[in-house]
């Protein structure tokens, strides 16, 4: 499974009739007590603004007013903040259906196809260098890491399709078109981050924002709420992002990475694809310390091993 938990093999969250729907700001929210019952948590504790769901070997934590939750130590950014109401905390129905349920139970995602092919998309390329920093350029880090991922996947029997396998420029539309021509596949776009803050660091992984929700990086969010082609795979997208993010953080744990969380955005390469896909950001090119790390072949190999382990974890999870 994506985060190591297997729950209820029966009714899906959408089919269960026991949900209590509470309107907040015109949206449906669901109380934590219902979540406890449906998923079989042993304990649900609200202490002030903090809520904790517990069962042996597993936990989920949230805080009223925050859009971040932690599921077994992995950070997620919700579409809507957690709401407090009396002795309850409330989660949006969208976040339950589009994040919490597919993360906790990826095996319950309806219509999740098996795959034997991975479309690998090394970000930028050619005249488009992407982010630049003291130890190199994003396009180079992305390609080197992607080639390492490909070698590991091929050794495990997967077919690999590159959007670019060398230092060439490919349009975003071209990347999407290639992904959509590829059968029995998932899509993984590999990037490295940039920020005006030279001390920014850490790993983050993006799945496509569900229809009607805000992107975490939209400049004009009110213009950008409509459904995209990739939303047909919302469940698979978030489960794949979780598996890759979690496995990669574990693989590079000795370097004490900053977990920037699993986030939602409408990047073009994951908006238009018809297969499950994610965009992975492996660190900040402009951070002097992290840039040195990103340029090192050993660290690139570690990132690649984490990504591949995540892909395999996801595949096992949807087959359960």
Short mmCIF file of C-alpha atoms in Angstrom, two decimals:
data_model
loop_
_atom_site.label_atom_id
_atom_site.label_comp_id
_atom_site.label_asym_id
_atom_site.label_seq_id
_atom_site.Cartn_x
_atom_site.Cartn_y
_atom_site.Cartn_z
CA UNK A 1 0.00 0.00 0.00
CA UNK A 2 0.95 3.59 -0.48
CA UNK A 3 1.55 4.38 3.19
CA UNK A 4 1.44 0.91 4.66
CA UNK A 5 -2.19 0.59 5.76
CA UNK A 6 -4.94 -1.65 4.40
CA UNK A 7 -8.51 -0.88 5.46
CA UNK A 8 -12.07 -2.01 4.74
CA UNK A 9 -12.41 -4.15 1.66
CA UNK A 10 -16.18 -3.62 1.54
CA UNK A 11 -18.13 -0.48 0.69
CA UNK A 12 -16.28 2.44 -0.82
CA UNK A 13 -16.34 5.78 0.96
CA UNK A 14 -18.71 7.08 -1.72
CA UNK A 15 -21.11 4.17 -1.24
CA UNK A 16 -21.24 4.16 2.55
CA UNK A 17 -24.53 5.57 3.85
CA UNK A 18 -23.35 6.50 7.33
CA UNK A 19 -21.74 9.87 6.58
CA UNK A 20 -22.99 12.94 8.43
CA UNK A 21 -22.81 15.90 6.04
CA UNK A 22 -22.34 19.33 7.62
CA UNK A 23 -22.44 22.50 5.52
CA UNK A 24 -19.62 24.97 6.11
CA UNK A 25 -19.28 27.90 3.74
CA UNK A 26 -21.54 26.15 1.25
CA UNK A 27 -19.38 23.00 1.17
CA UNK A 28 -20.00 19.54 2.62
CA UNK A 29 -17.82 18.56 5.55
CA UNK A 30 -17.65 15.26 7.45
CA UNK A 31 -16.95 14.83 11.18
CA UNK A 32 -13.95 12.93 12.44
CA UNK A 33 -16.19 10.53 14.36
CA UNK A 34 -17.59 9.25 11.05
CA UNK A 35 -14.07 8.83 9.69
CA UNK A 36 -13.11 6.86 12.80
CA UNK A 37 -16.08 4.53 12.34
CA UNK A 38 -15.68 3.96 8.61
CA UNK A 39 -11.93 3.27 8.65
CA UNK A 40 -11.93 1.38 11.94
CA UNK A 41 -9.59 3.62 13.91
CA UNK A 42 -9.25 2.46 17.51
CA UNK A 43 -9.11 6.02 18.86
CA UNK A 44 -10.13 9.49 17.75
CA UNK A 45 -8.89 12.17 20.15
CA UNK A 46 -9.54 15.91 19.89
CA UNK A 47 -7.30 17.93 22.19
CA UNK A 48 -7.96 21.63 21.70
CA UNK A 49 -7.28 22.28 18.02
CA UNK A 50 -5.45 19.02 17.47
CA UNK A 51 -7.09 15.79 16.29
CA UNK A 52 -5.44 12.38 16.24
CA UNK A 53 -6.72 9.13 14.75
CA UNK A 54 -4.96 6.03 16.03
CA UNK A 55 -4.75 2.30 15.43
CA UNK A 56 -1.84 -0.09 16.02
CA UNK A 57 1.08 0.95 13.81
CA UNK A 58 -0.81 3.81 12.17
CA UNK A 59 -1.89 7.37 12.87
CA UNK A 60 -3.38 10.42 11.19
CA UNK A 61 -3.08 13.93 12.65
CA UNK A 62 -4.79 17.21 11.79
CA UNK A 63 -5.18 20.68 13.25
CA UNK A 64 -8.17 23.00 13.11
CA UNK A 65 -7.59 25.88 10.69
CA UNK A 66 -4.71 24.11 8.95
CA UNK A 67 -4.61 22.70 5.42
CA UNK A 68 -1.90 20.24 6.38
CA UNK A 69 -2.43 16.75 7.73
CA UNK A 70 0.05 14.03 8.57
CA UNK A 71 -0.70 10.42 7.67
CA UNK A 72 1.80 8.05 9.25
CA UNK A 73 4.35 10.84 9.31
CA UNK A 74 3.86 11.90 5.66
CA UNK A 75 2.69 15.48 5.09
CA UNK A 76 -0.27 16.27 2.83
CA UNK A 77 -1.74 19.61 1.81
CA UNK A 78 -5.55 19.49 1.79
CA UNK A 79 -7.79 21.33 -0.63
CA UNK A 80 -9.64 22.97 2.28
CA UNK A 81 -8.60 23.68 5.89
CA UNK A 82 -9.83 21.48 8.73
CA UNK A 83 -12.79 23.01 10.59
CA UNK A 84 -13.53 22.81 14.32
CA UNK A 85 -17.09 22.37 15.56
CA UNK A 86 -17.60 21.72 19.26
CA UNK A 87 -15.72 18.54 20.16
CA UNK A 88 -15.41 17.51 16.51
CA UNK A 89 -13.05 18.31 13.67
CA UNK A 90 -14.51 18.39 10.17
CA UNK A 91 -12.89 17.43 6.89
CA UNK A 92 -14.20 18.53 3.52
CA UNK A 93 -16.04 15.87 1.56
CA UNK A 94 -13.71 16.61 -1.37
CA UNK A 95 -10.63 15.88 0.72
CA UNK A 96 -12.15 12.67 2.05
CA UNK A 97 -13.02 11.40 -1.43
CA UNK A 98 -10.02 12.75 -3.34
CA UNK A 99 -7.21 12.41 -0.80
CA UNK A 100 -7.88 10.57 2.44
CA UNK A 101 -9.71 7.56 1.00
CA UNK A 102 -7.40 6.79 -1.96
CA UNK A 103 -4.35 7.29 0.26
CA UNK A 104 -5.62 4.98 3.00
CA UNK A 105 -7.10 2.41 0.61
CA UNK A 106 -5.53 2.58 -2.87
CA UNK A 107 -6.76 -0.94 -3.51
CA UNK A 108 -10.33 0.40 -3.41
CA UNK A 109 -9.82 2.85 -6.29
CA UNK A 110 -12.32 1.82 -8.93
CA UNK A 111 -10.95 1.30 -12.40
CA UNK A 112 -7.27 1.71 -11.46
CA UNK A 113 -5.49 -0.04 -14.34
CA UNK A 114 -2.43 -2.22 -13.95
CA UNK A 115 0.59 -1.07 -15.96
CA UNK A 116 3.87 -2.36 -17.31
CA UNK A 117 5.19 0.90 -18.76
CA UNK A 118 6.43 4.12 -17.17
CA UNK A 119 6.59 7.36 -19.15
CA UNK A 120 9.51 9.29 -17.67
CA UNK A 121 9.53 13.03 -18.19
CA UNK A 122 12.80 14.81 -17.40
CA UNK A 123 11.83 18.43 -16.85
CA UNK A 124 13.00 21.25 -19.13
CA UNK A 125 15.86 20.52 -21.59
CA UNK A 126 17.66 22.13 -24.54
CA UNK A 127 17.45 25.93 -24.39
CA UNK A 128 15.19 25.66 -21.30
CA UNK A 129 17.56 25.17 -18.37
CA UNK A 130 14.90 25.41 -15.69
CA UNK A 131 16.19 26.49 -12.29
CA UNK A 132 19.89 27.31 -11.98
CA UNK A 133 22.05 27.28 -8.90
CA UNK A 134 25.61 27.22 -7.62
CA UNK A 135 26.11 23.54 -8.44
CA UNK A 136 24.27 23.17 -11.72
CA UNK A 137 21.08 23.38 -13.75
CA UNK A 138 17.72 21.76 -13.21
CA UNK A 139 17.58 20.28 -16.71
CA UNK A 140 20.82 18.36 -16.07
CA UNK A 141 19.84 17.11 -12.61
CA UNK A 142 16.47 16.03 -13.98
CA UNK A 143 17.91 14.12 -16.94
CA UNK A 144 20.59 12.35 -14.90
CA UNK A 145 18.09 11.28 -12.27
CA UNK A 146 15.59 10.20 -14.92
CA UNK A 147 18.16 8.01 -16.66
CA UNK A 148 18.93 6.35 -13.34
CA UNK A 149 15.24 5.73 -12.73
CA UNK A 150 14.96 4.21 -16.21
CA UNK A 151 17.85 1.80 -15.64
CA UNK A 152 16.32 0.57 -12.39
CA UNK A 153 12.87 0.15 -13.93
CA UNK A 154 14.22 -1.77 -16.93
CA UNK A 155 16.12 -4.09 -14.59
CA UNK A 156 12.77 -4.87 -12.95
CA UNK A 157 11.09 -5.69 -16.23
CA UNK A 158 9.26 -2.43 -16.93
CA UNK A 159 9.09 -0.80 -20.33
CA UNK A 160 10.30 2.81 -20.23
CA UNK A 161 9.28 5.62 -22.58
CA UNK A 162 11.15 8.93 -22.42
CA UNK A 163 9.71 12.32 -23.25
CA UNK A 164 13.36 13.23 -23.64
CA UNK A 165 16.38 10.99 -23.20
CA UNK A 166 18.98 13.65 -23.96
CA UNK A 167 19.49 17.41 -23.64
CA UNK A 168 16.71 18.34 -26.04
CA UNK A 169 13.71 20.64 -25.75
CA UNK A 170 10.23 19.10 -25.87
CA UNK A 171 7.10 21.23 -25.60
CA UNK A 172 4.67 20.62 -22.77
CA UNK A 173 2.05 19.65 -25.33
CA UNK A 174 4.46 17.18 -26.87
CA UNK A 175 5.07 15.54 -23.51
CA UNK A 176 1.35 15.22 -22.87
CA UNK A 177 0.69 13.81 -26.35
CA UNK A 178 3.39 11.17 -25.92
CA UNK A 179 1.97 10.13 -22.55
CA UNK A 180 -1.52 9.83 -24.00
CA UNK A 181 -0.29 7.60 -26.85
CA UNK A 182 1.32 5.19 -24.42
CA UNK A 183 -0.74 2.20 -23.29
CA UNK A 184 -0.70 0.44 -19.90
CA UNK A 185 1.37 3.23 -18.41
CA UNK A 186 1.84 5.76 -15.66
CA UNK A 187 3.58 9.13 -15.99
CA UNK A 188 6.32 10.51 -13.71
CA UNK A 189 7.69 14.01 -14.35
CA UNK A 190 10.99 14.69 -12.56
CA UNK A 191 11.96 18.25 -11.62
CA UNK A 192 14.02 20.23 -9.15
CA UNK A 193 12.73 23.32 -7.45
CA UNK A 194 13.48 27.03 -7.30
CA UNK A 195 12.54 29.82 -4.90
CA UNK A 196 13.34 33.45 -4.23
CA UNK A 197 14.34 32.22 -0.78
CA UNK A 198 17.84 30.77 -1.20
CA UNK A 199 17.38 28.81 2.03
CA UNK A 200 14.28 26.94 0.81
CA UNK A 201 14.89 23.21 0.70
CA UNK A 202 13.14 19.88 0.62
CA UNK A 203 11.16 17.39 -1.42
CA UNK A 204 7.57 17.81 -2.59
CA UNK A 205 5.37 15.78 -4.90
CA UNK A 206 2.39 17.05 -6.88
CA UNK A 207 -0.84 15.43 -7.99
CA UNK A 208 -3.39 17.29 -10.08
CA UNK A 209 -5.82 19.51 -8.16
CA UNK A 210 -9.36 18.07 -8.12
CA UNK A 211 -12.00 20.01 -10.03
CA UNK A 212 -13.44 22.88 -8.01
CA UNK A 213 -10.42 23.20 -5.71
CA UNK A 214 -7.56 25.68 -5.57
CA UNK A 215 -4.04 24.85 -6.64
CA UNK A 216 -1.39 25.44 -4.01
CA UNK A 217 0.58 27.56 -6.48
CA UNK A 218 -2.08 29.26 -8.62
CA UNK A 219 -1.42 32.94 -9.20
CA UNK A 220 -5.07 33.57 -10.05
CA UNK A 221 -6.84 30.70 -8.27
CA UNK A 222 -10.37 31.92 -8.88
CA UNK A 223 -9.85 31.46 -12.64
CA UNK A 224 -8.57 27.95 -12.43
CA UNK A 225 -11.14 25.65 -10.79
CA UNK A 226 -12.48 23.74 -13.76
CA UNK A 227 -12.01 20.06 -14.44
CA UNK A 228 -9.03 18.86 -16.47
CA UNK A 229 -8.49 15.66 -18.43
CA UNK A 230 -6.21 14.35 -15.70
CA UNK A 231 -8.95 14.61 -13.08
CA UNK A 232 -10.38 11.34 -14.39
CA UNK A 233 -7.47 9.75 -12.51
CA UNK A 234 -7.69 11.72 -9.23
CA UNK A 235 -7.62 8.61 -7.05
CA UNK A 236 -4.68 7.02 -8.83
CA UNK A 237 -2.82 10.33 -9.01
CA UNK A 238 -2.85 10.96 -5.26
CA UNK A 239 -2.07 7.32 -4.43
CA UNK A 240 0.89 7.35 -6.84
CA UNK A 241 2.14 10.66 -5.45
CA UNK A 242 1.91 9.28 -1.91
CA UNK A 243 3.80 6.13 -2.76
CA UNK A 244 6.65 7.95 -4.55
CA UNK A 245 6.92 10.73 -1.98
CA UNK A 246 6.95 8.37 1.00
CA UNK A 247 9.43 5.92 -0.52
CA UNK A 248 11.82 8.67 -1.60
CA UNK A 249 11.83 10.37 1.78
CA UNK A 250 12.62 7.03 3.38
CA UNK A 251 15.41 6.31 0.91
CA UNK A 252 17.19 9.62 1.56
CA UNK A 253 16.37 9.72 5.27
CA UNK A 254 20.03 9.79 6.33
CA UNK A 255 20.41 13.18 4.63
CA UNK A 256 17.60 14.51 6.86
CA UNK A 257 15.43 15.83 4.01
CA UNK A 258 12.76 18.46 4.56
CA UNK A 259 9.32 17.00 3.82
CA UNK A 260 7.44 19.76 1.98
CA UNK A 261 4.48 17.49 1.50
CA UNK A 262 2.25 16.02 -1.15
CA UNK A 263 0.57 18.94 -2.85
CA UNK A 264 -1.95 19.77 -5.57
CA UNK A 265 -1.38 21.91 -8.67
CA UNK A 266 -2.44 22.22 -12.30
CA UNK A 267 0.88 21.86 -14.08
CA UNK A 268 0.28 21.38 -17.79
CA UNK A 269 2.01 18.01 -17.98
CA UNK A 270 -0.28 16.45 -15.39
CA UNK A 271 -3.42 18.38 -16.36
CA UNK A 272 -3.77 16.96 -19.84
CA UNK A 273 -2.73 13.33 -19.47
CA UNK A 274 -5.19 10.45 -19.55
CA UNK A 275 -3.00 8.07 -17.52
CA UNK A 276 -2.15 8.32 -13.81
CA UNK A 277 0.67 10.80 -13.28
CA UNK A 278 2.60 12.96 -10.83
CA UNK A 279 5.23 15.68 -10.81
CA UNK A 280 8.14 15.14 -8.41
CA UNK A 281 10.33 17.99 -7.13
CA UNK A 282 13.55 16.54 -5.75
CA UNK A 283 15.04 19.59 -4.02
CA UNK A 284 16.00 23.25 -4.45
CA UNK A 285 18.66 24.06 -7.02
CA UNK A 286 19.28 27.54 -5.59
CA UNK A 287 19.98 26.38 -2.04
CA UNK A 288 23.79 26.17 -1.82
CA UNK A 289 23.88 23.09 0.40
CA UNK A 290 21.07 21.21 -1.28
CA UNK A 291 22.38 22.09 -4.74
CA UNK A 292 25.66 20.34 -3.95
CA UNK A 293 23.72 17.30 -2.86
CA UNK A 294 21.57 17.29 -6.00
CA UNK A 295 24.68 17.39 -8.20
CA UNK A 296 26.18 14.29 -6.55
CA UNK A 297 25.71 11.02 -8.48
CA UNK A 298 25.18 9.05 -5.26
CA UNK A 299 22.30 11.27 -4.20
CA UNK A 300 20.76 11.15 -7.68
CA UNK A 301 20.90 7.36 -7.44
CA UNK A 302 19.20 7.46 -4.04
CA UNK A 303 16.40 9.63 -5.40
CA UNK A 304 16.02 7.25 -8.34
CA UNK A 305 15.83 4.23 -6.03
CA UNK A 306 13.16 5.95 -3.95
CA UNK A 307 11.07 6.83 -7.00
CA UNK A 308 11.26 3.27 -8.32
CA UNK A 309 10.39 1.80 -4.94
CA UNK A 310 7.39 4.12 -4.82
CA UNK A 311 6.25 3.03 -8.28
CA UNK A 312 6.43 -0.61 -7.25
CA UNK A 313 4.61 0.08 -3.96
CA UNK A 314 1.84 1.82 -5.89
CA UNK A 315 1.50 -1.06 -8.33
CA UNK A 316 1.22 -3.59 -5.51
CA UNK A 317 -1.34 -1.40 -3.75
CA UNK A 318 -3.75 -1.12 -6.68
CA UNK A 319 -3.50 -4.87 -7.22
CA UNK A 320 -4.62 -5.68 -3.67
#
